[in-house]
């Protein structure tokens, strides 16, 4: 549902102003972490654990969201989300 919109942003803004695209894509990750923080009881009072959980999802399924391949790439070491 969201991948089409994200892919469109990447295609449009990525051609002309790629450096402005990265903070927006990181913001999507922040929103995903906030969603998981509210959704799962085991992550509820643990922000660091939530970001760690999201980083594991990125490593396991890098093609789940369109922007993860651009931000983290394949085989690159993952930093803080």
Short mmCIF file of C-alpha atoms in Angstrom, two decimals:
data_model
loop_
_atom_site.label_atom_id
_atom_site.label_comp_id
_atom_site.label_asym_id
_atom_site.label_seq_id
_atom_site.Cartn_x
_atom_site.Cartn_y
_atom_site.Cartn_z
CA UNK A 1 0.00 0.00 0.00
CA UNK A 2 2.79 2.46 0.87
CA UNK A 3 5.49 1.15 -1.44
CA UNK A 4 3.93 2.73 -4.53
CA UNK A 5 3.94 6.17 -2.93
CA UNK A 6 7.46 5.77 -1.55
CA UNK A 7 8.74 4.50 -4.89
CA UNK A 8 7.15 7.50 -6.60
CA UNK A 9 8.88 9.90 -4.18
CA UNK A 10 12.20 8.17 -4.77
CA UNK A 11 11.80 8.33 -8.54
CA UNK A 12 10.70 11.96 -8.57
CA UNK A 13 12.92 13.55 -5.93
CA UNK A 14 15.82 11.15 -6.41
CA UNK A 15 16.59 12.54 -9.84
CA UNK A 16 16.85 16.18 -8.85
CA UNK A 17 17.40 16.56 -5.12
CA UNK A 18 18.51 13.24 -3.68
CA UNK A 19 20.06 14.71 -0.53
CA UNK A 20 16.67 16.06 0.56
CA UNK A 21 15.14 12.63 0.14
CA UNK A 22 17.13 10.84 2.86
CA UNK A 23 15.71 12.71 5.89
CA UNK A 24 12.20 12.05 4.59
CA UNK A 25 12.89 8.34 4.22
CA UNK A 26 14.43 8.18 7.69
CA UNK A 27 11.29 9.86 8.99
CA UNK A 28 9.27 6.96 7.56
CA UNK A 29 11.45 4.58 9.61
CA UNK A 30 10.82 6.70 12.69
CA UNK A 31 7.07 6.47 12.09
CA UNK A 32 7.36 2.68 11.64
CA UNK A 33 9.25 2.41 14.92
CA UNK A 34 6.62 4.53 16.68
CA UNK A 35 3.87 2.29 15.28
CA UNK A 36 5.64 -0.87 16.49
CA UNK A 37 6.24 0.79 19.86
CA UNK A 38 2.49 1.21 20.30
CA UNK A 39 1.43 -2.06 18.65
CA UNK A 40 3.53 -4.65 20.45
CA UNK A 41 3.40 -5.01 24.22
CA UNK A 42 6.97 -6.27 24.45
CA UNK A 43 8.23 -3.02 22.90
CA UNK A 44 6.01 -0.65 24.83
CA UNK A 45 8.38 1.00 27.28
CA UNK A 46 11.56 0.29 25.35
CA UNK A 47 12.43 2.73 22.58
CA UNK A 48 15.91 1.33 22.06
CA UNK A 49 14.51 -2.20 21.81
CA UNK A 50 11.99 -0.94 19.25
CA UNK A 51 14.73 0.49 17.02
CA UNK A 52 16.72 -2.71 17.44
CA UNK A 53 13.64 -4.74 16.44
CA UNK A 54 13.17 -2.61 13.34
CA UNK A 55 16.83 -3.00 12.37
CA UNK A 56 16.39 -6.80 12.54
CA UNK A 57 13.39 -6.54 10.22
CA UNK A 58 15.46 -4.47 7.79
CA UNK A 59 18.21 -7.10 7.78
CA UNK A 60 15.82 -10.02 7.38
CA UNK A 61 13.54 -8.49 4.75
CA UNK A 62 15.32 -5.62 2.98
CA UNK A 63 12.71 -5.60 0.20
CA UNK A 64 9.73 -5.13 2.50
CA UNK A 65 9.67 -1.34 2.00
CA UNK A 66 10.92 0.40 -1.14
CA UNK A 67 13.07 2.91 0.71
CA UNK A 68 15.06 0.36 2.72
CA UNK A 69 17.08 -0.70 -0.31
CA UNK A 70 18.06 2.92 -0.94
CA UNK A 71 18.85 3.76 2.69
CA UNK A 72 20.55 0.58 3.82
CA UNK A 73 21.38 -1.27 0.61
CA UNK A 74 22.26 -4.90 0.39
CA UNK A 75 25.16 -6.14 2.45
CA UNK A 76 25.94 -2.80 4.07
CA UNK A 77 26.37 -2.58 7.80
CA UNK A 78 23.33 -1.16 9.45
CA UNK A 79 23.58 1.77 11.79
CA UNK A 80 20.97 3.32 14.03
CA UNK A 81 17.52 3.51 12.55
#
